[in-house]
PDB file of C-alpha atoms in Angstrom:
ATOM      1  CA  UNK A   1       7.214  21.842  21.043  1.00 48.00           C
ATOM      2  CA  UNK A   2       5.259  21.597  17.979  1.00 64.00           C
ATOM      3  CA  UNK A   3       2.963  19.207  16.434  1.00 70.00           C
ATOM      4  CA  UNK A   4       5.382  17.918  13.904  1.00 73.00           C
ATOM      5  CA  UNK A   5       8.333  17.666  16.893  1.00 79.00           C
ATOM      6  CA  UNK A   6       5.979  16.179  19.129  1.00 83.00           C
ATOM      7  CA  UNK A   7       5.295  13.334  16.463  1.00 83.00           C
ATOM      8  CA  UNK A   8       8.907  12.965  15.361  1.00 84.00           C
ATOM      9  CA  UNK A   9       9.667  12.393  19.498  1.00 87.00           C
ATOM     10  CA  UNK A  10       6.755  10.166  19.162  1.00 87.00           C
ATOM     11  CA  UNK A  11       8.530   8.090  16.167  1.00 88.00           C
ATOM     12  CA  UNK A  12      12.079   8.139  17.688  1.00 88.00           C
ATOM     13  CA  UNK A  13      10.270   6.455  21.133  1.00 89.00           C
ATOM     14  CA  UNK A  14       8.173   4.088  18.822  1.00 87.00           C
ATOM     15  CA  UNK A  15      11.380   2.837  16.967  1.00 85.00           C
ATOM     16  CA  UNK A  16      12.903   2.064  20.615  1.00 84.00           C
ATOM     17  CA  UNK A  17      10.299  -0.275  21.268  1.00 82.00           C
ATOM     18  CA  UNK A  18       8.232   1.944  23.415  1.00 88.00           C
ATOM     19  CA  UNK A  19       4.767   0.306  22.871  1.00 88.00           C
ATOM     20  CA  UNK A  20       2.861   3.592  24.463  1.00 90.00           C
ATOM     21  CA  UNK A  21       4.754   6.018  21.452  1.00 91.00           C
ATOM     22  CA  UNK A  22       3.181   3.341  18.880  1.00 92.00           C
ATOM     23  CA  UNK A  23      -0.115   3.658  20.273  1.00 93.00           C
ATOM     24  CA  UNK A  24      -0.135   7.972  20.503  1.00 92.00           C
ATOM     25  CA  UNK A  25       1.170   7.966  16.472  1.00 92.00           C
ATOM     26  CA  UNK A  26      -1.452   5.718  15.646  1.00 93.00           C
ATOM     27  CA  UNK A  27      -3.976   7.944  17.337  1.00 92.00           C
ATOM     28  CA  UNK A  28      -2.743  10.844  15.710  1.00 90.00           C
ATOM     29  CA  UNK A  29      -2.131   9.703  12.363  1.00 92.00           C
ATOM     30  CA  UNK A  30      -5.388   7.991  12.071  1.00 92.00           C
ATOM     31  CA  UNK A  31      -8.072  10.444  10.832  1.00 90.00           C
ATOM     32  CA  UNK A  32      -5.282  11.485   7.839  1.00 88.00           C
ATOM     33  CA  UNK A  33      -5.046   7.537   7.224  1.00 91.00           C
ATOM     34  CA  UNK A  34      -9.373   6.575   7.553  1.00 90.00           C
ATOM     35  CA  UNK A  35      -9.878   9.528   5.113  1.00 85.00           C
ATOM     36  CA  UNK A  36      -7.462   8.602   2.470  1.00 86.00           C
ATOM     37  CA  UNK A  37      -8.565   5.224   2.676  1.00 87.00           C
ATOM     38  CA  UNK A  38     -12.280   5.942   2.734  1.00 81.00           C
ATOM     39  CA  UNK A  39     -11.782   8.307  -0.767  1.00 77.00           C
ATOM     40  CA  UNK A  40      -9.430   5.522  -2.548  1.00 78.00           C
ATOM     41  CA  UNK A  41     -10.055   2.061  -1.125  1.00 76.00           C
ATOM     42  CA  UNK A  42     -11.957  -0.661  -3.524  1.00 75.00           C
ATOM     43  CA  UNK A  43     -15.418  -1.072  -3.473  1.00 69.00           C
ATOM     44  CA  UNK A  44     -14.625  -4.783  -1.753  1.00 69.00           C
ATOM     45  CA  UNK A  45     -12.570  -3.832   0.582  1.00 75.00           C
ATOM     46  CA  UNK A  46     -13.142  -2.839   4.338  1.00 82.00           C
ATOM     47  CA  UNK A  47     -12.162   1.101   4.968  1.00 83.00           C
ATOM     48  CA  UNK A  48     -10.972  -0.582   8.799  1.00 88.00           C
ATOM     49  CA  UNK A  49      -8.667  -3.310   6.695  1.00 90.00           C
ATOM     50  CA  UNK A  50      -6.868  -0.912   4.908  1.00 90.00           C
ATOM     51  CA  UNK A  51      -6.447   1.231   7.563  1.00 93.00           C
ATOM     52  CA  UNK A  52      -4.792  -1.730   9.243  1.00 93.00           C
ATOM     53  CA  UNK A  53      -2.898  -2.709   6.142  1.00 92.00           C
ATOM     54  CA  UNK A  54      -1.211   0.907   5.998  1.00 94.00           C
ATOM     55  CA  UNK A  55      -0.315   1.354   9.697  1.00 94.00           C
ATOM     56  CA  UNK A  56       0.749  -2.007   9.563  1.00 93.00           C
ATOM     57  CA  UNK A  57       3.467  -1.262   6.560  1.00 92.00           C
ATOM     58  CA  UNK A  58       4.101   2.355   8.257  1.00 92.00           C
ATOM     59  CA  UNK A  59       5.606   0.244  11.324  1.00 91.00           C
ATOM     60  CA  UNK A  60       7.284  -2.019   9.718  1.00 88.00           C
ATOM     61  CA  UNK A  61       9.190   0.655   7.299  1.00 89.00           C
ATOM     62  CA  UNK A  62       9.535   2.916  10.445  1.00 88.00           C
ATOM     63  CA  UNK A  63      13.266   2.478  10.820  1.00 86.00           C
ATOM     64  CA  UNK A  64      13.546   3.827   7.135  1.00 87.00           C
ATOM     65  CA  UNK A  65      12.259   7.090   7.501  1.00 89.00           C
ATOM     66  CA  UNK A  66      14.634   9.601   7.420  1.00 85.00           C
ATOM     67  CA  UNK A  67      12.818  12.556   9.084  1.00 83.00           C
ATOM     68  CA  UNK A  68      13.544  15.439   6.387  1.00 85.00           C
ATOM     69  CA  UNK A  69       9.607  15.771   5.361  1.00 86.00           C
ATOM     70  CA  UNK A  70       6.517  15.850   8.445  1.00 87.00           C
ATOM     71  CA  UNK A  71       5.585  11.970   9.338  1.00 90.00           C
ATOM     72  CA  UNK A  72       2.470  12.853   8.282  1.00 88.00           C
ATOM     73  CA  UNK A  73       3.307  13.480   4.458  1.00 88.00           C
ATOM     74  CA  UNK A  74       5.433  10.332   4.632  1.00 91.00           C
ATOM     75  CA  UNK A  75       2.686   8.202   6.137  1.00 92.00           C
ATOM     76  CA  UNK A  76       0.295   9.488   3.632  1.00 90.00           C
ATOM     77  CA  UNK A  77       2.873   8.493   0.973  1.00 90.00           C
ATOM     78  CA  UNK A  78       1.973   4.809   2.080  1.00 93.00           C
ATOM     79  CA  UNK A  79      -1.278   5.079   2.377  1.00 92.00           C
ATOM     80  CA  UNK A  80      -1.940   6.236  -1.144  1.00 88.00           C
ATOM     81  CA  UNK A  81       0.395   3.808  -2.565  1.00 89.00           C
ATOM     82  CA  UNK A  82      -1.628   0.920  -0.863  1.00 90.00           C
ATOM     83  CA  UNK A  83      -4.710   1.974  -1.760  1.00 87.00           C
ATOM     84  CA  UNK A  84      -3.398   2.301  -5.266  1.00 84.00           C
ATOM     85  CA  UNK A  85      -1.838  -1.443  -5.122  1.00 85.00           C
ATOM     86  CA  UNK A  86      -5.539  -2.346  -3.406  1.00 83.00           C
ATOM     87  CA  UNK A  87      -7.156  -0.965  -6.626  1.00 80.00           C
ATOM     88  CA  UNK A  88      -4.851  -2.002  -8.560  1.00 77.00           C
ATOM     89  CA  UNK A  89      -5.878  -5.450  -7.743  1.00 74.00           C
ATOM     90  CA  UNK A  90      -9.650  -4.817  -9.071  1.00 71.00           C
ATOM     91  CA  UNK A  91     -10.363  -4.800 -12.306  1.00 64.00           C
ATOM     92  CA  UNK A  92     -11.597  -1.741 -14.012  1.00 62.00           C
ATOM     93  CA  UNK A  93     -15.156  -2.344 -15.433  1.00 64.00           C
ATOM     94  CA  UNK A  94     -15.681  -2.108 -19.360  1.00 66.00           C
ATOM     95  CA  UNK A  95     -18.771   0.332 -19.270  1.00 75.00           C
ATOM     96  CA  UNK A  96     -21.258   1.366 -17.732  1.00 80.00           C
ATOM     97  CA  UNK A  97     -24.671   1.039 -18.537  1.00 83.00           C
ATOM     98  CA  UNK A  98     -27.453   3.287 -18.301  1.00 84.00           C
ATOM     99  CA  UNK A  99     -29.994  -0.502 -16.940  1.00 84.00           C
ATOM    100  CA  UNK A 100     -26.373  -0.559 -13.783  1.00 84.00           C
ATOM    101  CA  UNK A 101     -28.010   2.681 -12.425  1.00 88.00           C
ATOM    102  CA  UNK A 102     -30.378   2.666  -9.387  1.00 89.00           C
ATOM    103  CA  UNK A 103     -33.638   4.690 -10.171  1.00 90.00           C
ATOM    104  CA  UNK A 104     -32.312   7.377  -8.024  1.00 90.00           C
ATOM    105  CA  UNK A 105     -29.319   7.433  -9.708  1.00 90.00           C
ATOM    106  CA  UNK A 106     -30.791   7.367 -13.424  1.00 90.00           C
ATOM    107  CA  UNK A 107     -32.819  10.753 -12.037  1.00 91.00           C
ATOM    108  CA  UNK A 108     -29.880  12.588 -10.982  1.00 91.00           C
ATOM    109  CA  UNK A 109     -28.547  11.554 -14.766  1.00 90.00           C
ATOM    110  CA  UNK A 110     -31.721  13.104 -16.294  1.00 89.00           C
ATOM    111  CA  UNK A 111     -31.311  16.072 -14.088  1.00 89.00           C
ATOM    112  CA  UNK A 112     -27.918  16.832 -14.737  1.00 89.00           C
ATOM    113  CA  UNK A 113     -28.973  16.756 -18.407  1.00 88.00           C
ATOM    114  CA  UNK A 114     -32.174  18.578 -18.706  1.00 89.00           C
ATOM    115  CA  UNK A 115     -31.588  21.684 -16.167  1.00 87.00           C
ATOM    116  CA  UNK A 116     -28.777  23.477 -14.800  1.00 86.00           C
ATOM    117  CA  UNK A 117     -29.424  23.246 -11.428  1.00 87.00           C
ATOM    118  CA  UNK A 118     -27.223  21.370  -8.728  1.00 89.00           C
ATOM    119  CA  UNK A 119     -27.844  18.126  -7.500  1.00 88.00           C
ATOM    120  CA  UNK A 120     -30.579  18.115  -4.564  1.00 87.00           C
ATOM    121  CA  UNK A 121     -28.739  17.522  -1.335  1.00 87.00           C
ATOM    122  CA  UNK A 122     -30.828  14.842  -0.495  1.00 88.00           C
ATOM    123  CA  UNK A 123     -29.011  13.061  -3.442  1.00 88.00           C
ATOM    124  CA  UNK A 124     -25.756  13.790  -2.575  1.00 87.00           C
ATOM    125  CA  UNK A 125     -25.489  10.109  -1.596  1.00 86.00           C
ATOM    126  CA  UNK A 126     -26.361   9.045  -4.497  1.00 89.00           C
ATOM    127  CA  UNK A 127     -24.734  10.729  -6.853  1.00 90.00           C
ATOM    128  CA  UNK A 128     -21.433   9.751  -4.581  1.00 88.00           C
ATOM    129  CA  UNK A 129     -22.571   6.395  -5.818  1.00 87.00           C
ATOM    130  CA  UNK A 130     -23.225   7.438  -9.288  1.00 90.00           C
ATOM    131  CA  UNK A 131     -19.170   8.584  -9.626  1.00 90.00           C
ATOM    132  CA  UNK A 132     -18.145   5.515  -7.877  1.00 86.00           C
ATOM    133  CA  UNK A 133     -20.044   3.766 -10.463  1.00 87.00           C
ATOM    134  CA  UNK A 134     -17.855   5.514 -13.279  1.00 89.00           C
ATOM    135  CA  UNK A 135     -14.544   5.962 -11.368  1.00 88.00           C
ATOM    136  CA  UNK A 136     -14.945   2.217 -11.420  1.00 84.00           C
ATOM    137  CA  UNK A 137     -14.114   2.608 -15.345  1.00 85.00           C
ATOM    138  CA  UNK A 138     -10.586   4.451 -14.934  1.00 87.00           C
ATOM    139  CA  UNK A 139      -7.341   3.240 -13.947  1.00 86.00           C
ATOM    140  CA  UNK A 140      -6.156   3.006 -10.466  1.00 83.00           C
ATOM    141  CA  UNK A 141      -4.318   6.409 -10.615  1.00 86.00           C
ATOM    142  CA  UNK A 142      -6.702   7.998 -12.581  1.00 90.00           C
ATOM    143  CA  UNK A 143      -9.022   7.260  -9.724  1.00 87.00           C
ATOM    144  CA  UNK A 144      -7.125   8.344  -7.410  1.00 86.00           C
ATOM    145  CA  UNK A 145      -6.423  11.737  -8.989  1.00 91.00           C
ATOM    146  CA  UNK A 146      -9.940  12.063  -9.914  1.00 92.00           C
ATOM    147  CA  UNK A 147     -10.660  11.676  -6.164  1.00 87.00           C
ATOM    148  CA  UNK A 148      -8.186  13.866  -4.565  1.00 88.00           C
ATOM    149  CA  UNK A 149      -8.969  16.714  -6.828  1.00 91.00           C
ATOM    150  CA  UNK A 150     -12.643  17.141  -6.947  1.00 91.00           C
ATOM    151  CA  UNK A 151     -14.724  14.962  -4.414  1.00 87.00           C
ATOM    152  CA  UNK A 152     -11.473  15.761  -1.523  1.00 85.00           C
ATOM    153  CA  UNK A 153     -11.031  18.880  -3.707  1.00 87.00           C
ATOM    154  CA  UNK A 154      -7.664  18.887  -2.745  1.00 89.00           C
ATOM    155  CA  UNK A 155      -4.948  21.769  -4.886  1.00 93.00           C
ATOM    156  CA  UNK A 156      -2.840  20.367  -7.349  1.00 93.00           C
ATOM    157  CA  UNK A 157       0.034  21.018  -4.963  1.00 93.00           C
ATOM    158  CA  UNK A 158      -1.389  18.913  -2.060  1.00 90.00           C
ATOM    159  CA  UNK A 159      -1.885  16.059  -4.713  1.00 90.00           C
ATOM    160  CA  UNK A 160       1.716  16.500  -5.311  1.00 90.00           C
ATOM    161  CA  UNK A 161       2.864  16.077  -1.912  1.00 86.00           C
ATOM    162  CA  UNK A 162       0.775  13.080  -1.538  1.00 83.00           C
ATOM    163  CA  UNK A 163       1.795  11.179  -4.566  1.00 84.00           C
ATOM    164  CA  UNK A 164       5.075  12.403  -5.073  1.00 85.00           C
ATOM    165  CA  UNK A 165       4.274  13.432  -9.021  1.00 89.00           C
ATOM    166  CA  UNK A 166       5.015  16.556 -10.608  1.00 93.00           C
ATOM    167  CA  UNK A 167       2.319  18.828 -11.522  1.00 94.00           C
ATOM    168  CA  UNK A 168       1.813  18.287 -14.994  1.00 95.00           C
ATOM    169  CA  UNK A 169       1.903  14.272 -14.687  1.00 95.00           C
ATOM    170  CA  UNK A 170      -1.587  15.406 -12.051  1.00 94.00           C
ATOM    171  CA  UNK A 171      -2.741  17.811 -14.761  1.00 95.00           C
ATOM    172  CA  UNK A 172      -2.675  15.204 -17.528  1.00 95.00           C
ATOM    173  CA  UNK A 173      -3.444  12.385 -15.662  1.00 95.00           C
ATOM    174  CA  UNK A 174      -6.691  14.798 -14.289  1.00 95.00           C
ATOM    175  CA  UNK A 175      -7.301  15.300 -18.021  1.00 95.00           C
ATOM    176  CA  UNK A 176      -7.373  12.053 -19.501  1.00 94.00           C
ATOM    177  CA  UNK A 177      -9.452  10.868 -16.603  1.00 94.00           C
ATOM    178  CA  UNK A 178     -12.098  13.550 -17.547  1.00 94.00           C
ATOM    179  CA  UNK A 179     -12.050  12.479 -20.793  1.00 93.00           C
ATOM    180  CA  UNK A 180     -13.151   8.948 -20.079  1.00 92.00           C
ATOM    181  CA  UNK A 181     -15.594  10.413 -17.517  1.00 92.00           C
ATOM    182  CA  UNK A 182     -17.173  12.844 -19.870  1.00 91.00           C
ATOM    183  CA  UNK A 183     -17.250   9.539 -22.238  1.00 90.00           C
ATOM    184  CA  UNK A 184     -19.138   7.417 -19.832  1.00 88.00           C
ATOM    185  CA  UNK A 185     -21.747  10.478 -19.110  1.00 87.00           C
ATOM    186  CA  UNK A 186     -22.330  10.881 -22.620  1.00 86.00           C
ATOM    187  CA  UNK A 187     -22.939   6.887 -23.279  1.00 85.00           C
ATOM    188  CA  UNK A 188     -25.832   7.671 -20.231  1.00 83.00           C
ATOM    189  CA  UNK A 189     -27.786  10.266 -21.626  1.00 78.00           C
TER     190      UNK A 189
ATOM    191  CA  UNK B   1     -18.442  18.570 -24.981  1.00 55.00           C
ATOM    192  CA  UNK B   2     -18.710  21.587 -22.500  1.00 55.00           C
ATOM    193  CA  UNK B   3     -22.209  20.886 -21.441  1.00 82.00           C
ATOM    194  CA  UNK B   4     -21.179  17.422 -20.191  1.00 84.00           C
ATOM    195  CA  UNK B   5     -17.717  18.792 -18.428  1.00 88.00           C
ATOM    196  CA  UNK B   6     -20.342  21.065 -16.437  1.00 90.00           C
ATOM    197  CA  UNK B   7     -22.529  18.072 -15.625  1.00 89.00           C
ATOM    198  CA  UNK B   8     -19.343  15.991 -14.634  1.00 90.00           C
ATOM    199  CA  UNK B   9     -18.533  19.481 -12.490  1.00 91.00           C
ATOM    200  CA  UNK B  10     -21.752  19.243 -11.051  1.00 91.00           C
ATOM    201  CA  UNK B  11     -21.795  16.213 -10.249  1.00 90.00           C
ATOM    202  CA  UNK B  12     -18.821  15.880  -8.508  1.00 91.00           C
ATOM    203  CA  UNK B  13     -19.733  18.999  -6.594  1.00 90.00           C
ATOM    204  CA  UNK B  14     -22.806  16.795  -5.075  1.00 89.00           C
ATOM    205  CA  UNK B  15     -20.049  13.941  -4.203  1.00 87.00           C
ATOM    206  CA  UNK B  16     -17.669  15.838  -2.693  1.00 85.00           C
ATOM    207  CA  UNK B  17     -16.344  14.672   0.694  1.00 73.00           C
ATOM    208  CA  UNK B  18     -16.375  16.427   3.809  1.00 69.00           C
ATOM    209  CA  UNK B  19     -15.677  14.514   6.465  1.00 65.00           C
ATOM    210  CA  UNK B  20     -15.608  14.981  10.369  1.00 66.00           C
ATOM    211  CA  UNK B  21     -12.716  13.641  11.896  1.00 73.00           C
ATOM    212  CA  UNK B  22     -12.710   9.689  11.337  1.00 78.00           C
ATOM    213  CA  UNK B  23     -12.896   8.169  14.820  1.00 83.00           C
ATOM    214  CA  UNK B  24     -10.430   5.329  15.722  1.00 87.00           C
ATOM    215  CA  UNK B  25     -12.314   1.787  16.068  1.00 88.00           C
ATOM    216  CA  UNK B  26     -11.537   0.172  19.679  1.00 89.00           C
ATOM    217  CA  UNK B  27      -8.759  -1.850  20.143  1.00 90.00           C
ATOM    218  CA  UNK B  28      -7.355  -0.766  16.521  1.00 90.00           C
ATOM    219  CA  UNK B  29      -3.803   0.399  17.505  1.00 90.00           C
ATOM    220  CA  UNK B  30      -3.570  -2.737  20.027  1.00 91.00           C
ATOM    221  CA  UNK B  31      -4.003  -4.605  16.626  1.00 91.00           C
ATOM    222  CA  UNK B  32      -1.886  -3.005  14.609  1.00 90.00           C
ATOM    223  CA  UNK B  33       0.849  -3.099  16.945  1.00 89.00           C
ATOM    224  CA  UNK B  34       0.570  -7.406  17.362  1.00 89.00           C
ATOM    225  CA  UNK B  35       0.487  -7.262  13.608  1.00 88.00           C
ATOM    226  CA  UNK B  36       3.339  -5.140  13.023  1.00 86.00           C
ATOM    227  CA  UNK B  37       5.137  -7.625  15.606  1.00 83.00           C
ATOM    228  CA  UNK B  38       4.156 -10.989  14.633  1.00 81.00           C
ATOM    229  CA  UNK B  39       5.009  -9.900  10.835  1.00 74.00           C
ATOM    230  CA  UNK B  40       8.346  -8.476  11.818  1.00 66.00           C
ATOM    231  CA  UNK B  41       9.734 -11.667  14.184  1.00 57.00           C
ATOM    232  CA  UNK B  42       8.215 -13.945  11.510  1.00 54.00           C
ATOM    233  CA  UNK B  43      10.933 -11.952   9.029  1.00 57.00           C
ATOM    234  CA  UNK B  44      13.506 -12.290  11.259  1.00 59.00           C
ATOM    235  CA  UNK B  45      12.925 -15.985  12.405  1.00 58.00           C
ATOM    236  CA  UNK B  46      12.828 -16.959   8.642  1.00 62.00           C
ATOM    237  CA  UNK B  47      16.354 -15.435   8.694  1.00 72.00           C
ATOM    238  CA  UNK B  48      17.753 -16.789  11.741  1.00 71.00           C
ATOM    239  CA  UNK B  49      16.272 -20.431  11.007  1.00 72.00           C
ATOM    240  CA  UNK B  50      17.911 -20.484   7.576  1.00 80.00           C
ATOM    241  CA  UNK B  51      21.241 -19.182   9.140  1.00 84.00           C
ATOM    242  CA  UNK B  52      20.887 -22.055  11.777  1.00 85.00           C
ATOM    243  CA  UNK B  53      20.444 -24.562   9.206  1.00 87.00           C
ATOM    244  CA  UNK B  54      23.416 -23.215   7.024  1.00 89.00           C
ATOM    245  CA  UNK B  55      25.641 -23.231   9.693  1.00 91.00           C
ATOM    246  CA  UNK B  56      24.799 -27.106  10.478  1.00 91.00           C
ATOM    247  CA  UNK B  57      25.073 -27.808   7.066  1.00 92.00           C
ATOM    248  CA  UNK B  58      28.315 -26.163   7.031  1.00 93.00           C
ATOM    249  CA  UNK B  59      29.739 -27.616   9.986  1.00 93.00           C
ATOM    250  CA  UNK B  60      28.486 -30.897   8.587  1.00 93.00           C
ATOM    251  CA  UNK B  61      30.493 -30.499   4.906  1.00 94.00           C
ATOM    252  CA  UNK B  62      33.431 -29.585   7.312  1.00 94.00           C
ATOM    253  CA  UNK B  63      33.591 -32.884   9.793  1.00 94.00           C
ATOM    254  CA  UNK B  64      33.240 -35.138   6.596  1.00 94.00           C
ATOM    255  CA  UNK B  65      35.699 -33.604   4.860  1.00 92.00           C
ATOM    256  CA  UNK B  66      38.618 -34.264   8.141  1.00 92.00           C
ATOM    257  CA  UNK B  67      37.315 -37.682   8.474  1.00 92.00           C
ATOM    258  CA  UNK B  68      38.384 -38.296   4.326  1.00 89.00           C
ATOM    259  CA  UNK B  69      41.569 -36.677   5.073  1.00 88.00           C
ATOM    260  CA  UNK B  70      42.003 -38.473   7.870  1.00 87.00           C
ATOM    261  CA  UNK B  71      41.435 -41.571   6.602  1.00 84.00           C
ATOM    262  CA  UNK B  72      43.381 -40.962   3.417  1.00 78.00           C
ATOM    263  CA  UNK B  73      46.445 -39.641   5.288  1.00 77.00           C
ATOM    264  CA  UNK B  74      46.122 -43.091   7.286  1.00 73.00           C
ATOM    265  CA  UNK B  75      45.922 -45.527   4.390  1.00 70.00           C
ATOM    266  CA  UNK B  76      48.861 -43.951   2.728  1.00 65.00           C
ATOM    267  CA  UNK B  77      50.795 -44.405   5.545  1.00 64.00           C
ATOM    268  CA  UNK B  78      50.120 -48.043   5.277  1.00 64.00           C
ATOM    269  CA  UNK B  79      50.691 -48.310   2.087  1.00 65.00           C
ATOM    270  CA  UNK B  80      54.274 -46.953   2.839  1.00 70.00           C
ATOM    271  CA  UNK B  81      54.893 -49.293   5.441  1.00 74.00           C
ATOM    272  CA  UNK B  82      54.008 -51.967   3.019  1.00 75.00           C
ATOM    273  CA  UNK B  83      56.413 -50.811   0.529  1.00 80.00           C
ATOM    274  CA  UNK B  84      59.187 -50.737   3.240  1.00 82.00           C
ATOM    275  CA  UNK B  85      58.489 -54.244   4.516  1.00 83.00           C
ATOM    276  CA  UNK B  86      58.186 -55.722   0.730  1.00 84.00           C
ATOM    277  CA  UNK B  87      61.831 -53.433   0.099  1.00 85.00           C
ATOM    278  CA  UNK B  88      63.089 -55.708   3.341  1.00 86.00           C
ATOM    279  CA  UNK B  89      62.171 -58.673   2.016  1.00 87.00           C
ATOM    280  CA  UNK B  90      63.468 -58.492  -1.735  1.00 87.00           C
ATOM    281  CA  UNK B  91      66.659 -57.013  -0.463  1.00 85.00           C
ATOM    282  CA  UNK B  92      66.747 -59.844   2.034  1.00 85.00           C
ATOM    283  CA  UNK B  93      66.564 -62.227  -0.349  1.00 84.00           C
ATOM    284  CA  UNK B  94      68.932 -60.709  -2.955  1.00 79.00           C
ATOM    285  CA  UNK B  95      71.431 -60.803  -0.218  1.00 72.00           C
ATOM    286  CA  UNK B  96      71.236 -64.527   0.242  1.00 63.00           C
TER     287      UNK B  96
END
């Protein structure tokens, strides 16, 4: 039996009630759940609450799934369209301002301007700050698309499968994100 | 305009994710499972309280409504006896 049987067994127990089938799905379905919600969730929200919030709609919407695509795609179906309603639900910030950056931050600005060299990897958490500062200044599914394609540097056909759009709504949607992103950057420098 | 796509590239080279497996926190799935519960009785409750009350309310409408006819079916039956006694009477006193 294979991975994707084993979990649709799993599913068919859970939806009779049995209690030990819940808890197995939930232990294999949660790393693909934590690491969509740790790349998409808002910046208030808890990565553990969302998890929660998706598992919790994935068992009550159980009965409705149909079994023609692997659970997993399905499940991360929800969990991207909670995280987008989630960041939906903050408001996108105006601009950003070269005085929001942290000193270690306005460095990696300067450096990324001035040389051609990559970002020290003793930055790398900053800078993952730096584009959460200006992801904060695109729409919820431009964030999203931004994240799944270059910081999860997912394809453009994984992207698909998650969100369900074609590949040109990704491409555009990619595009005009990068355009606001390469606006932002600019207003830094 | 090129310059600043290959910072942008750069920079989301440096925050790129790449996670180890995301371990589950303790007790999470007995959570989620009481959630999922509570969430989907409380659905169902809501839907078998309202039916409860409808069917009262129903049942109610109903037992009012046989007591008027009831009643009206009785008072015209009166009201025919009346006629009949106040027929006697005139006819009565005609034939005298």
């Amino acid at each position: 039996m294979d991975d994707d049987e084993h979990a649709r067994a799993l599913v068919d127990r859970a939806r009779g009630d049995d209690s030990g089938a819940a808890r197995e799905l939930i232990r294999q379905l949660y790393p693909l759940v934590a690491r969509i919600a740790r790349a998409h969730r808002p910046r208030r929200t808890a990565e553990e609450d969302l998890c929660q919030m998706i598992f919790v709609k994935v068992f009550q919407n159980l009965h409705q799934y149909s079994g023609k695509v692997p659970i997993s795609h399905w499940v991360s179906r929800i969990a991207v369209n909670t995280c987008r309603n989630a960041l939906a639900a903050e408001r996108a910030r105006p601009e950003l301002r070269y005085a929001d950056l942290t000193e270690e931050q306005a460095t990696i600005v300067q450096n990324l301007a001035t040389t051609s060299d990559e970002v020290a990897p003793d930055r790398k958490l900053a800078a993952r700050d730096l584009v959460e500062k200006l992801l904060t200044m695109l729409k919820p599914v431009e964030r999203l698309i931004i994240d799944m394609l270059y910081l999860q540097e997912r394809s453009i056909a994984e992207v698909q499968q998650l969100t369900g759009w074609t590949a040109a709504k990704v491409k555009v949607t990619a595009f005009r994100a990068r355009q606001k992103l390469r606006k932002q950057l600019g207003g830094l420098l | 305009m090129k310059d600043r796509d290959e910072m942008l590239n750069r920079l989301f080279r440096a925050a790129a994710i790449h996670d180890t497996n995301p371990e589950m926190p303790f007790g999470f799935d007995s959570r989620v499972l009481a959630l999922a519960r509570e969430r989907g009785q409380n659905g169902s409750a809501v839907i078998a309280l309202f039916a409860r009350r409808a069917a009262l309310l129903a049942m109610a409408v109903i037992v009012i409504a046989a007591a008027g006819v009831y009643q009206l079916a009785d008072s015209t039956n009166d009201l025919q006896s009346e006629y009949a006694m106040a027929d006697n009477a005139i006819e009565s006193n005609l034939g005298e």
